[in-house]
Structures are given as C-alpha cells and as structure tokens.
CSV table of C-alpha atoms in Angstrom, one decimal:
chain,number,residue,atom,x,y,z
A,1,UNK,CA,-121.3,35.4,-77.0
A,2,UNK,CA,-118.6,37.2,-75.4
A,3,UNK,CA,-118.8,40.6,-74.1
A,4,UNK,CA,-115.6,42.1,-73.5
A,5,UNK,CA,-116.8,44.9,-70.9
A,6,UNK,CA,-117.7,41.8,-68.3
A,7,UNK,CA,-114.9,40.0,-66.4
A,8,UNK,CA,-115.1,36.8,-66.4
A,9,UNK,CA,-113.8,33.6,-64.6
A,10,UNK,CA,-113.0,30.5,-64.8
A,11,UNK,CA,-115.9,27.7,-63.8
A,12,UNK,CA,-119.2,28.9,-62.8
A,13,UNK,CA,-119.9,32.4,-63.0
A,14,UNK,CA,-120.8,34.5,-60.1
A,15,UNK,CA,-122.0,37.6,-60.5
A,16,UNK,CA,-120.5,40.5,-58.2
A,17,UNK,CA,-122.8,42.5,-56.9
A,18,UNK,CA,-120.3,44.9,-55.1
A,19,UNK,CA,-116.5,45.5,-55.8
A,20,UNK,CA,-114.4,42.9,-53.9
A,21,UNK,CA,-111.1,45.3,-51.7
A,22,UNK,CA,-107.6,43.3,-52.0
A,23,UNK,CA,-106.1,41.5,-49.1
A,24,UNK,CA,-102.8,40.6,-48.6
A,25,UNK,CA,-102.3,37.1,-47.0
A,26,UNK,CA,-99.5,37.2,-44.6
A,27,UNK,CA,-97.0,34.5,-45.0
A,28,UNK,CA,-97.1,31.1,-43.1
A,29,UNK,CA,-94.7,31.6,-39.8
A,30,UNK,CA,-91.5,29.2,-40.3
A,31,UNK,CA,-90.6,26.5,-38.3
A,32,UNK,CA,-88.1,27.0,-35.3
A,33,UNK,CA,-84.9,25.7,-36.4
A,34,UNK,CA,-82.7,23.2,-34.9
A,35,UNK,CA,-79.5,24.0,-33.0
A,36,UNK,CA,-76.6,22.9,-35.3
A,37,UNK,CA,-74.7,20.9,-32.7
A,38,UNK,CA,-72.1,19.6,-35.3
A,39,UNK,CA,-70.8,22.9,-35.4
A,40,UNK,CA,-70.7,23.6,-31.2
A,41,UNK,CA,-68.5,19.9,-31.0
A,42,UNK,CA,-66.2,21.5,-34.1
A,43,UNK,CA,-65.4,24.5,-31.8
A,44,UNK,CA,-64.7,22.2,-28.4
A,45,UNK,CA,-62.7,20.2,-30.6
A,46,UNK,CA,-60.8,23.1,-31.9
A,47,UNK,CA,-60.0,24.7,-28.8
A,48,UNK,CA,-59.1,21.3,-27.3
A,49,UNK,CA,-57.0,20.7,-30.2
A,50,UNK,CA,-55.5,24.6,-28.9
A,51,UNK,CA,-55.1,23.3,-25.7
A,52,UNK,CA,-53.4,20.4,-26.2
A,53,UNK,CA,-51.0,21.5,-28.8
A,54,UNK,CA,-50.0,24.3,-26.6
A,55,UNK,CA,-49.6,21.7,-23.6
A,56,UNK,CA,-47.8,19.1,-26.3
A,57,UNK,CA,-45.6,22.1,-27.2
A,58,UNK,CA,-44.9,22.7,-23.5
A,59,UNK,CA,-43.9,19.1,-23.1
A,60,UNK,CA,-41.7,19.2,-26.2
A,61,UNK,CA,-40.1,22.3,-25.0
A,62,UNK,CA,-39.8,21.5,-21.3
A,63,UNK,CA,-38.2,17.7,-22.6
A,64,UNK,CA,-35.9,19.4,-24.8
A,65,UNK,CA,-34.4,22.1,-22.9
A,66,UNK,CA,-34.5,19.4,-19.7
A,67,UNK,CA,-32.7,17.2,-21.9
A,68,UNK,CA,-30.0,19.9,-23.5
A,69,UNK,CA,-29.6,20.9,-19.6
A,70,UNK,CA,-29.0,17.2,-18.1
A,71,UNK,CA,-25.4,16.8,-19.6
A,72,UNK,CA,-24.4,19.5,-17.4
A,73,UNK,CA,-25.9,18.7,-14.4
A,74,UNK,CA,-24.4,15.1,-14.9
A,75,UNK,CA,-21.1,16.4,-15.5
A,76,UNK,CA,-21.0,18.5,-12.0
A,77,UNK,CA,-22.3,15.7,-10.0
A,78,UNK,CA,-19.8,12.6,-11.7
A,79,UNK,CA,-16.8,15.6,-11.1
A,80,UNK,CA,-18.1,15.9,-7.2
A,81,UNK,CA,-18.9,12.4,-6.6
A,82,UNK,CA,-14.7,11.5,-8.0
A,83,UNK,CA,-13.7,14.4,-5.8
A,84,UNK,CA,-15.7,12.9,-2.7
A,85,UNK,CA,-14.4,9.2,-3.4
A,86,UNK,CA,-11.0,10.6,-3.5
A,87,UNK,CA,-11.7,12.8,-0.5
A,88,UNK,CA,-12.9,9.4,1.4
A,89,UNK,CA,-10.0,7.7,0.3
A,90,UNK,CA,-7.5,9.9,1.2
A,91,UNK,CA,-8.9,10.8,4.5
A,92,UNK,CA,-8.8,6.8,5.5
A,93,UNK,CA,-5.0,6.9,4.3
A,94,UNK,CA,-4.9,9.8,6.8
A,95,UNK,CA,-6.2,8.3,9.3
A,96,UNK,CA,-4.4,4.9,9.2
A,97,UNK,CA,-1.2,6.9,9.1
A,98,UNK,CA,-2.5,9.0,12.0
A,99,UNK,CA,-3.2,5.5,13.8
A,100,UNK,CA,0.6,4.3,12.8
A,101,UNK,CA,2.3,7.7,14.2
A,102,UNK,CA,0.2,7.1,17.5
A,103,UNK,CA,1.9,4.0,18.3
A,104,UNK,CA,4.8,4.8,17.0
A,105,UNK,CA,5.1,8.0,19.3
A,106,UNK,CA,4.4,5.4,22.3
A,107,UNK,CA,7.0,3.2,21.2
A,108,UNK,CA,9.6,5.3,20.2
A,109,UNK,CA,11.5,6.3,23.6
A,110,UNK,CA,15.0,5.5,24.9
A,111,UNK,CA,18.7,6.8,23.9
A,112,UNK,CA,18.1,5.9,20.4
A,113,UNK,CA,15.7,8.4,19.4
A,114,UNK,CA,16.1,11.9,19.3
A,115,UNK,CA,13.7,13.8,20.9
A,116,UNK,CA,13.6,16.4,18.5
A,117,UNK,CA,12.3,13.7,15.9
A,118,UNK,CA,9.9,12.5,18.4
A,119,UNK,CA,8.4,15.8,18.7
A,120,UNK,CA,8.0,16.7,15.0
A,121,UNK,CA,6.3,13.2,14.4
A,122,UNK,CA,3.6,14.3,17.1
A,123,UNK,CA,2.7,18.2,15.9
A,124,UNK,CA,2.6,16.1,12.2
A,125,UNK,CA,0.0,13.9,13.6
A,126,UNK,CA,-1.6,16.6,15.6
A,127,UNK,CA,-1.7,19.2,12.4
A,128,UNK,CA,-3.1,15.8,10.5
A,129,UNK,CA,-6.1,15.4,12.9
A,130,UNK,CA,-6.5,18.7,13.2
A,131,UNK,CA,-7.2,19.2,8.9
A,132,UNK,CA,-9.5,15.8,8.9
A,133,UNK,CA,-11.9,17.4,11.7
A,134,UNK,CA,-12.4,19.8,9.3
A,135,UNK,CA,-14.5,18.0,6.5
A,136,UNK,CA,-15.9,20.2,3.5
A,137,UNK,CA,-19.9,20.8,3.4
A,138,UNK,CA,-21.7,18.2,1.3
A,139,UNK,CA,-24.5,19.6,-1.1
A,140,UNK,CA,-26.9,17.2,-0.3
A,141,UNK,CA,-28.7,14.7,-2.0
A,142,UNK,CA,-30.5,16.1,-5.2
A,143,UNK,CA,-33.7,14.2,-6.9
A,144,UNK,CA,-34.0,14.9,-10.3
A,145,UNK,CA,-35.7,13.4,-13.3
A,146,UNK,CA,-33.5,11.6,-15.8
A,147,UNK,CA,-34.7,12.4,-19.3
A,148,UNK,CA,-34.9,8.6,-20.3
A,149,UNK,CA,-38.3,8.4,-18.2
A,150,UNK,CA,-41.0,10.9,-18.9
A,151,UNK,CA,-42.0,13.2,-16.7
A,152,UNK,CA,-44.8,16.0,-16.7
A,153,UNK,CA,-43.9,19.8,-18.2
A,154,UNK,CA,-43.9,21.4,-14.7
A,155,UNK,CA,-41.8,18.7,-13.8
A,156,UNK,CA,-39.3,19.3,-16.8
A,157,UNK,CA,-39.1,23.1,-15.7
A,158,UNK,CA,-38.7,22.2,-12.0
A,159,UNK,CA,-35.7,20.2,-12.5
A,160,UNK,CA,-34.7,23.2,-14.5
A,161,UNK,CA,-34.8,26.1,-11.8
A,162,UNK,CA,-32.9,23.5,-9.3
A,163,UNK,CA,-30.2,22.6,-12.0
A,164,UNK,CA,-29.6,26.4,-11.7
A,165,UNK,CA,-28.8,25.9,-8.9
A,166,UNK,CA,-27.1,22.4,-8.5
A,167,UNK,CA,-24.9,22.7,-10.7
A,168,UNK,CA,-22.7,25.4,-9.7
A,169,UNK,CA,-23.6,24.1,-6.5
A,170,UNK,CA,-21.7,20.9,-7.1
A,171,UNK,CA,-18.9,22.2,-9.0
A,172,UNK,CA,-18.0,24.1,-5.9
A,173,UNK,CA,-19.0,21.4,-3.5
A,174,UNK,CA,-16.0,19.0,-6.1
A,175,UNK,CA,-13.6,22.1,-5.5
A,176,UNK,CA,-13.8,22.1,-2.1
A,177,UNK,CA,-13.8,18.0,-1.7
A,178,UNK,CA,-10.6,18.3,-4.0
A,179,UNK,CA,-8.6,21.4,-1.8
A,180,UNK,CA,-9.4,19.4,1.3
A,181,UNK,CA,-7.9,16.3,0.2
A,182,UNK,CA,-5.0,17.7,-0.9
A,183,UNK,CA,-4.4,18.8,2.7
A,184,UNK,CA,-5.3,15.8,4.4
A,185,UNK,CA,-3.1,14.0,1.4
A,186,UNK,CA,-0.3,17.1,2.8
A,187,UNK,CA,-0.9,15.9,6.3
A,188,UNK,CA,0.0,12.5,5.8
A,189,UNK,CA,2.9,13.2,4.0
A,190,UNK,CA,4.2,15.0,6.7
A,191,UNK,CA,3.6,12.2,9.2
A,192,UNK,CA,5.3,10.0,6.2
A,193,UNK,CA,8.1,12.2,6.3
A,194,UNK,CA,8.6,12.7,10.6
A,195,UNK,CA,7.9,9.1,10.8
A,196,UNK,CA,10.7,8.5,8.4
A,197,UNK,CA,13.0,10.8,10.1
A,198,UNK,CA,12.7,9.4,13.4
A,199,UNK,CA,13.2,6.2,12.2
A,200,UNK,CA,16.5,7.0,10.0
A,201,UNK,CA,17.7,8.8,13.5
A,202,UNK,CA,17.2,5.6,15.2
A,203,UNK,CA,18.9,3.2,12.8
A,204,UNK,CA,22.1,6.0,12.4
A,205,UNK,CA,22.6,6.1,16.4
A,206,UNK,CA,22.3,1.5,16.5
A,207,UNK,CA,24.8,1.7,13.6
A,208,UNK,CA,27.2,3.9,15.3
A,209,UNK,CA,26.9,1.9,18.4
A,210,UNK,CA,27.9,-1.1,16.5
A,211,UNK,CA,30.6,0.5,15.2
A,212,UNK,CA,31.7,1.7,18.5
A,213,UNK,CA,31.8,-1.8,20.3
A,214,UNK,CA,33.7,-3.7,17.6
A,215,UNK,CA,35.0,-6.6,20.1
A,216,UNK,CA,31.1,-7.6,20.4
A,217,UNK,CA,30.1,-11.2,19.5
A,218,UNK,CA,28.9,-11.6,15.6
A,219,UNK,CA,25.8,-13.0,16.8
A,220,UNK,CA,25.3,-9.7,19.1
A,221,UNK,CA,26.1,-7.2,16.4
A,222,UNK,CA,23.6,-9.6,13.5
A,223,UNK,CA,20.7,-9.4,16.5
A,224,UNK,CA,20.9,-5.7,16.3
A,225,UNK,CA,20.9,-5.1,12.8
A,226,UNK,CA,17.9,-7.5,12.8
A,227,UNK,CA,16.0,-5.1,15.2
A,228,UNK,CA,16.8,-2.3,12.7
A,229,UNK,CA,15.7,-3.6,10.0
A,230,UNK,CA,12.8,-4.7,12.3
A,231,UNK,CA,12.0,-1.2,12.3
A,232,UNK,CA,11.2,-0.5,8.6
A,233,UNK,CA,8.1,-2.5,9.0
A,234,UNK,CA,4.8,-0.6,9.7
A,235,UNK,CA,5.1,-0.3,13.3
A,236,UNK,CA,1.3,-0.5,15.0
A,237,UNK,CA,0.6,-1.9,18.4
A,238,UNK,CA,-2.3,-3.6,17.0
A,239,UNK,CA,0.2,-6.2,14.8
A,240,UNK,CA,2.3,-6.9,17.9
A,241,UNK,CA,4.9,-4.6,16.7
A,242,UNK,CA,5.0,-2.4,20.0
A,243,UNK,CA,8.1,-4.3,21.2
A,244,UNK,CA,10.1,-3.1,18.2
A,245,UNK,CA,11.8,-0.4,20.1
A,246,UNK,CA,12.4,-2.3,22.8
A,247,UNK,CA,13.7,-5.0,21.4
A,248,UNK,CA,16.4,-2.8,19.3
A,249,UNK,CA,17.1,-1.4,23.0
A,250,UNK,CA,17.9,-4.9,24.1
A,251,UNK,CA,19.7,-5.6,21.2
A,252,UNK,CA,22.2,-2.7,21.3
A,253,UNK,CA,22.3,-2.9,25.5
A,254,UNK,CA,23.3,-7.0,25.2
A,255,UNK,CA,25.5,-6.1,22.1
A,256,UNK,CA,27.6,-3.0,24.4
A,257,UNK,CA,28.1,-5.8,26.9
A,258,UNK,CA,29.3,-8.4,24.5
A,259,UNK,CA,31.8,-5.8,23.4
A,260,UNK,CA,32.8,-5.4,27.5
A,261,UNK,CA,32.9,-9.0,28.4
A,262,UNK,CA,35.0,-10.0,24.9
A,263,UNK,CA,37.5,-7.1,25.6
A,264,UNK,CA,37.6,-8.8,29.2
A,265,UNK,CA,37.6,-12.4,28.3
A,266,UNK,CA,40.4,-11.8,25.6
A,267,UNK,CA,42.6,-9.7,28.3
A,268,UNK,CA,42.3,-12.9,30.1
A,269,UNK,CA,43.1,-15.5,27.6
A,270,UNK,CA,45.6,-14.1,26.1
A,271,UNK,CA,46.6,-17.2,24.0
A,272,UNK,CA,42.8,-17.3,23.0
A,273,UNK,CA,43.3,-14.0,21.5
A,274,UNK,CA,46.2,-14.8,19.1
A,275,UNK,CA,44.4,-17.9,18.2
A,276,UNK,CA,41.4,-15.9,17.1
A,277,UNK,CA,43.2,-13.2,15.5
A,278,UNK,CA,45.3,-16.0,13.3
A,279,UNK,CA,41.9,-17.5,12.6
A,280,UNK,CA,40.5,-13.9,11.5
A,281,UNK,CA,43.6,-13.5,9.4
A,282,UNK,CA,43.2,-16.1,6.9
A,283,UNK,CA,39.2,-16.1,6.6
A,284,UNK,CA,39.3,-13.3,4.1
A,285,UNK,CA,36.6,-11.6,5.7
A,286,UNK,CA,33.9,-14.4,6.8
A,287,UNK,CA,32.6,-13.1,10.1
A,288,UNK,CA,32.7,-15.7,12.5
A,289,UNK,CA,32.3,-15.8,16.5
A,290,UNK,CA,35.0,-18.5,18.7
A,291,UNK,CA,33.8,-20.4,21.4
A,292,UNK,CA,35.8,-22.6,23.8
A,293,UNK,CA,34.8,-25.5,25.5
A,294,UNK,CA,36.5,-28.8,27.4
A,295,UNK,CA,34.5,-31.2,24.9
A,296,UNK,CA,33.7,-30.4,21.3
A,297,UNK,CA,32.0,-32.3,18.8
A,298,UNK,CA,31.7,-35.3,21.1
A,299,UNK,CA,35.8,-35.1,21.5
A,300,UNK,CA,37.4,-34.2,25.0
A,301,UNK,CA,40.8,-32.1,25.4
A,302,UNK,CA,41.9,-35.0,27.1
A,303,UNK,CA,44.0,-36.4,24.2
A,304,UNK,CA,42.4,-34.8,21.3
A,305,UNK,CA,42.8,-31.6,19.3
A,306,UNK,CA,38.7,-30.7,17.9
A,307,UNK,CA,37.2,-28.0,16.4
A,308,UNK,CA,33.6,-27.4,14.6
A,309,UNK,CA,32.1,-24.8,12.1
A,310,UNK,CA,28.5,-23.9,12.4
A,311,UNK,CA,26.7,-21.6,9.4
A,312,UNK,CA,24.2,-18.8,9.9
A,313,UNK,CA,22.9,-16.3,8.3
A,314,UNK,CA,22.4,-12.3,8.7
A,315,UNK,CA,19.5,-10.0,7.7
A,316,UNK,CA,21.1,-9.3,4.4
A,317,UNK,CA,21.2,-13.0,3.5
A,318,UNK,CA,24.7,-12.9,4.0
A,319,UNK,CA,26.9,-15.9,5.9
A,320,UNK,CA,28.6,-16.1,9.0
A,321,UNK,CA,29.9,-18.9,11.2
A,322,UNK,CA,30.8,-20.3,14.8
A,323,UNK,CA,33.7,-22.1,15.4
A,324,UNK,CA,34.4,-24.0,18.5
A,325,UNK,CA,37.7,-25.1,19.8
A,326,UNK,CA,38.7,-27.6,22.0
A,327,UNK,CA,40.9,-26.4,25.1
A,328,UNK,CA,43.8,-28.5,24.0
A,329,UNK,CA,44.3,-26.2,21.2
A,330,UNK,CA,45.2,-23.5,23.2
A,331,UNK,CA,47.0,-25.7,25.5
A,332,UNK,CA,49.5,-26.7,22.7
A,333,UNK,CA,49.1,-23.6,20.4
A,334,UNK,CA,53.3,-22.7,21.2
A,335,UNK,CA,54.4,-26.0,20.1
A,336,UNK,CA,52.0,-28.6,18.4
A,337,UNK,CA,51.7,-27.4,14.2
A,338,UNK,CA,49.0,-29.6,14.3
A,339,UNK,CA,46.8,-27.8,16.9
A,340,UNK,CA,46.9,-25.0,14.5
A,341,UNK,CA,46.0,-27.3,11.8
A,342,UNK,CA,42.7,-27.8,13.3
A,343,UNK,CA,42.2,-24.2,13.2
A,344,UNK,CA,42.8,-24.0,9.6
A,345,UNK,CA,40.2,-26.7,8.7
A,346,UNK,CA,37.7,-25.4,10.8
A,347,UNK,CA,38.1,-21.8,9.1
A,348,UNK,CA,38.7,-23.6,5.7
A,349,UNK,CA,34.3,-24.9,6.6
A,350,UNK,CA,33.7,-21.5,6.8
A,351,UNK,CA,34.9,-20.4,3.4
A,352,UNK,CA,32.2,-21.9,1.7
A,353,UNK,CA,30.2,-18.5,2.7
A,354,UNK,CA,32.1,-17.0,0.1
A,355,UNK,CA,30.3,-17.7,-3.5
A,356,UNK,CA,33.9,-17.9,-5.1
A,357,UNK,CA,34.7,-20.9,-2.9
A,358,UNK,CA,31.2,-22.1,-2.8
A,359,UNK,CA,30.8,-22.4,-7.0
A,360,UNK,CA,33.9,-24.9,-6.2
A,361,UNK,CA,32.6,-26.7,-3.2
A,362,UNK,CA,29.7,-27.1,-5.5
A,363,UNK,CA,31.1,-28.4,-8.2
A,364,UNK,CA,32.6,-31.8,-9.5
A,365,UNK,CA,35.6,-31.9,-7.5
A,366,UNK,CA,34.0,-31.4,-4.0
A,367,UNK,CA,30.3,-32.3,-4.9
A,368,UNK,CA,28.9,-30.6,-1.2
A,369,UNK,CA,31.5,-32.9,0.9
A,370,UNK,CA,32.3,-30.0,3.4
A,371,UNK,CA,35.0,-32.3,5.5
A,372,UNK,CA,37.0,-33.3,1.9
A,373,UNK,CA,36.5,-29.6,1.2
A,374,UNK,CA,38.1,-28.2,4.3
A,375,UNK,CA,40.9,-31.1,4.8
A,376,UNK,CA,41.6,-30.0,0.9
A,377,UNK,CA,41.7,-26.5,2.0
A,378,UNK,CA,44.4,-26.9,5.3
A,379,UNK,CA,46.3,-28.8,3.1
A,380,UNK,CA,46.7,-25.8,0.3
A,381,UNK,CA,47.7,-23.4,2.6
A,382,UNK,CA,50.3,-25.4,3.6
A,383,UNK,CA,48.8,-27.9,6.1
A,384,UNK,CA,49.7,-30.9,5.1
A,385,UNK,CA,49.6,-32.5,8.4
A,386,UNK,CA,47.1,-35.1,10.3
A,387,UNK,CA,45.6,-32.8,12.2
A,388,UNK,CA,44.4,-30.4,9.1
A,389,UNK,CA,41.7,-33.4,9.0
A,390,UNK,CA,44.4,-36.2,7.1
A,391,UNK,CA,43.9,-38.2,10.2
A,392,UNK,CA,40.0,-38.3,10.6
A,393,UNK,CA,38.6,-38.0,6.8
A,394,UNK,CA,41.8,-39.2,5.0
A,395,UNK,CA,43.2,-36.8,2.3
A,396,UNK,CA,42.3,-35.2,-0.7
A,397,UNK,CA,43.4,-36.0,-4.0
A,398,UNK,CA,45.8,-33.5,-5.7
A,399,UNK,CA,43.3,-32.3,-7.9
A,400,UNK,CA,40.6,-31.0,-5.0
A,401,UNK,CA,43.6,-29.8,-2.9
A,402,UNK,CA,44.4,-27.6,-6.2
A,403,UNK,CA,40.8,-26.8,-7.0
A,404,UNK,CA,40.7,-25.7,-3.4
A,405,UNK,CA,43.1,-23.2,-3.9
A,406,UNK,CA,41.3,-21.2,-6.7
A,407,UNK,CA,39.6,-18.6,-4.5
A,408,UNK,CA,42.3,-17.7,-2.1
C-alpha cells in the first residue's frame, strides 16, 4: 500500500531519521585552453603583407617617378656631351691653326711682306692662345642608375635628389662648352683671316715686281709665279714648307736681275734685239725666252743657219717655249731672207701652244709631225724659201700649208 504522507524513492528504501540540508556542488574547473597560434601567424602575415606592400609601393613609386625623371637627365647630358665634342674639336682646329700661324710668322720676313700684316697675324694667334687657356669647368662624371636595371627604392630617390641637381648642372655646363667654342672657333678665324692677309700682301708686292722688270727671262718670271702659288699651300715647318718665303725671295731677287742683265745683253746686241722683237711679233702672244749659241741642234754657225723650239709649261698649265738660234742668224739677219726663215719655223713650233693651232696640228693634215707643221707654217706667212725648213724636211703639200693658215 501507498501512503502518500511518506516520500519515497527509487530502489531500496532508507528511512531518514533526520532532515537531509541542500548542498550545492560547485562545478568541475575547465581545462586551460590552448593558445590559438593560427590566429598570432594571420596577424605577422598581415602586417608583413603591410610592410611589404608599402615597401612594393615605394619601389613602384621610386621606379616610376626615376623613370619619368631619366629622359631629362639624358637629354642635358647627350646636349653637354655634343657641346664638349664640338668644344674638343674646335679647340684642335685652333690649335693646328695656332701651330700654322707660328711658322708662318717665322717664315714670313723680307721686302715682300708688310709688317703691318705680320703683326696682326701674331696678336690673332696670341688672342687665339690666350681664349684656349681658358677652358670651361667640366661637371664631372655623374653615376646614375639607368632605369632598364633595377635598383633599390632609396636608390631610385637618390638618383632623384642628384638629378636635381645634374641636370641644370649640365645644361649650363653644354652652354658654357658651346660660348667657349664659338670663341676659340672666332679665334681661328681671325688667324684664317691675318694669315690670309699677309699672304694676299705678299703675292700683290711679287706680282708688281714682275710687272716692273718686264725684260726678265720667261723662265724667271714662271719661277716666281711658281713660288706664289707655292704660298697658298698650308705653310708649316714641320712639312718642309719653311723655305717657301725664301724661295719666293729668290725667285723675285734672280727674276730683278734677269730683267738687268736682258736690258744689258740687248743694249749690246743690238741685232739680237730686232731679231727677237720680229720673233715676238708674229707669235701672237706665245711667251717664249731666245738663247744664242755658236752650235745648235748639233749644227755649227760655220756654214749653217739653225734654230730649235723647246715646250714648257707654267703654273697655270699654260705653254711657253725656248728658242735657240744659231749665231749665223744674226750674222746674216741684214741680207740673207733665209736666216729669217729659220726664225719663222722655229716660232711657227711654238704655235702649237695655242689650242687653235694645236686642234690642227692634231688633226689629219699634220697628225703630231711638228717639223711638217712648222715648215707648213713659214711657208704660209710667206716663207716659201729653203731655209723655212724646205731644205731639211722637204715641203708641205698645199693642203697642210693652207690648213696651217687657219689660226693666224
């Protein structure tokens, strides 16, 4: 039976015999718990990641602005490295012209030059010196990074701060290179210019002596105008041209006494003179020098009447000739024709200087035969006589003693 006024429980039954007080039963303690070390790495990762993006965005920042900045700087040092070439360039032009007036100064002395001349050719060269001693300031060497090749941030901005500096630094350095080589280009003008002065002064007083000793020997006055034009060549003792001055000297000195002993020798030989003069008369301007002699061309004056024509030829390319006569000639001039035949064949040689008489000797008629050419000639200005070359070479046909006669 049940009786509802008694507690009961579960399984045996145990009587209380006093009330039982309530306890609470504290809770088990929990287990220490494990540091969470995925979540420490997560953080050194992020701030790495912090790091390096702000060191990657360095580097791209630093690259880009290097990079944007190294057209510039390239610019400014190709612009002073051209003005530096040219500087160089210039200043060895300088110099070699410097080295050309030297030796020209030294040369340059006697009653041909001016003084004046010779004295503005050495303040040039002075001045000149003077403007090459000066040589602008380089900028130096600068190292920079090119932005092909990497190169670390602080490197980057580096090369930055010194292209602040650079490249105003070589635009001013290219400015300067460029003033200073037009000076020392000025300079050598200048010596250009005196040297060309003194040079012109020196050629004008040999040309007027050659005008003023008109009696000298061709071959006297053709020696000088060699020596002058002897003078247009760069003239440095190193090239064995120091003589130059001297040798026009010479020149004009042997060509004034040419002139005195002709006007002597003709004052003298009065006969010789009218020979010559004829001779001169119907050359139509071939320049030609006369020489006398017992024997000519292997023929004596004893019982002959000889002559020869020698060719030569002048600084200009242009021709003149020699003759030489035997002494018979003169001996008989007054009342043999054919003395003065001889004459006329020997100038009729020299007409083949002339390219109006030389397209004929060339050509069919004459084919280069300069003896039928010249008898041909004596005989069409009125010659016809042995001694206008009949007797020693025979004579001419008609036709080549006409053809002569087409460039009188």
């Amino acid at each position: 039976m049940h009786d509802p006024d008694q507690t009961t429980t579960p399984g045996p039954a145990v009587l209380a015999e006093s009330p039982v007080e309530f306890v609470r039963v504290p809770t088990p303690p929990m287990a220490p718990r494990t540091p969470r070390r995925v979540g420490g790495l997560a953080g050194a990762i992020i701030i790495a990641a912090v790091v390096a993006g702000w060191a990657v965005g360095h580097q791209l920042i630093a690259s880009a602005v290097h990079a944007e900045a190294w057209p510039a700087w390239v610019a400014a040092d190709a612009a002073f490295d051209e003005a530096a070439t040219d500087y160089r360039e210039t200043a060895e032009r300088a110099e070699s012209a410097i080295d050309r007036g030297d030796a020209l100064v030294g040369i340059a002395v006697g009653d041909l030059v001016a003084e004046e001349d010779r004295a503005s050719l050495q303040a040039s060269i002075d001045e000149a010196r003077e403007v090459i001693a000066d040589r602008p300031a380089s900028p130096g060497i600068a190292a920079l990074g090119d932005p092909a090749s990497f190169a670390p941030a602080w490197e980057r901005y580096a090369d930055l701060v010194s292209m602040l500096e650079l490249v105003p630094s070589r635009e001013a350095a290219a400015a300067r290179y460029a003033d200073a080589r037009d000076l020392v280009a000025e300079g050598s003008l200048a010596i250009a210019d005196a040297t060309e002065a003194l040079i012109a002064g020196t050629e004008a007083r040999a040309a007027s002596a050659v005008e003023e000793n008109p009696s000298a020997t061709v071959a006297s006055r053709v020696a000088v105008e060699e020596a002058i034009a002897a003078l247009r060549h760069s003239p440095t003792i190193s090239s064995g041209d120091s003589s130059r001055y001297a040798d026009l000297t010479a020149a004009v000195d042997e060509m004034r006494a040419s002139h005195a002993a002709e006007v002597a020798r003709l004052a003298e030989f009065p006969i010789r003179s009218e020979i010559e003069a004829f001779a001169r008369s119907i050359a139509f301007g071939v320049p030609f020098d006369v020489e006398w002699a017992e024997e000519v061309g292997g023929y004596s004056s004893d019982g002959y009447y000889s002559g020869t024509a020698e060719f030569f030829q002048d600084v200009d390319g242009d021709g003149w000739g020699l003759i030489s006569l035997t002494h018979s000639i003169e001996d008989a001039w007054s009342f043999d024709e054919n003395a003065e035949a001889v004459v006329v064949h020997e100038v009729g040689h020299l007409q083949v200087l002339r390219e109006a008489c030389a397209t004929i000797f060339d050509g069919p008629e004459f084919s280069g035969d300069h003896e039928v050419w010249a008898t041909a000639w004596a005989i069409g200005m009125g010659y016809d006589l042995p001694g206008a070359g009949i007797e020693a070479y025979g004579r001419p046909s008609d036709a080549q003693i006409q053809a002569s006669t087409a460039c009188r």
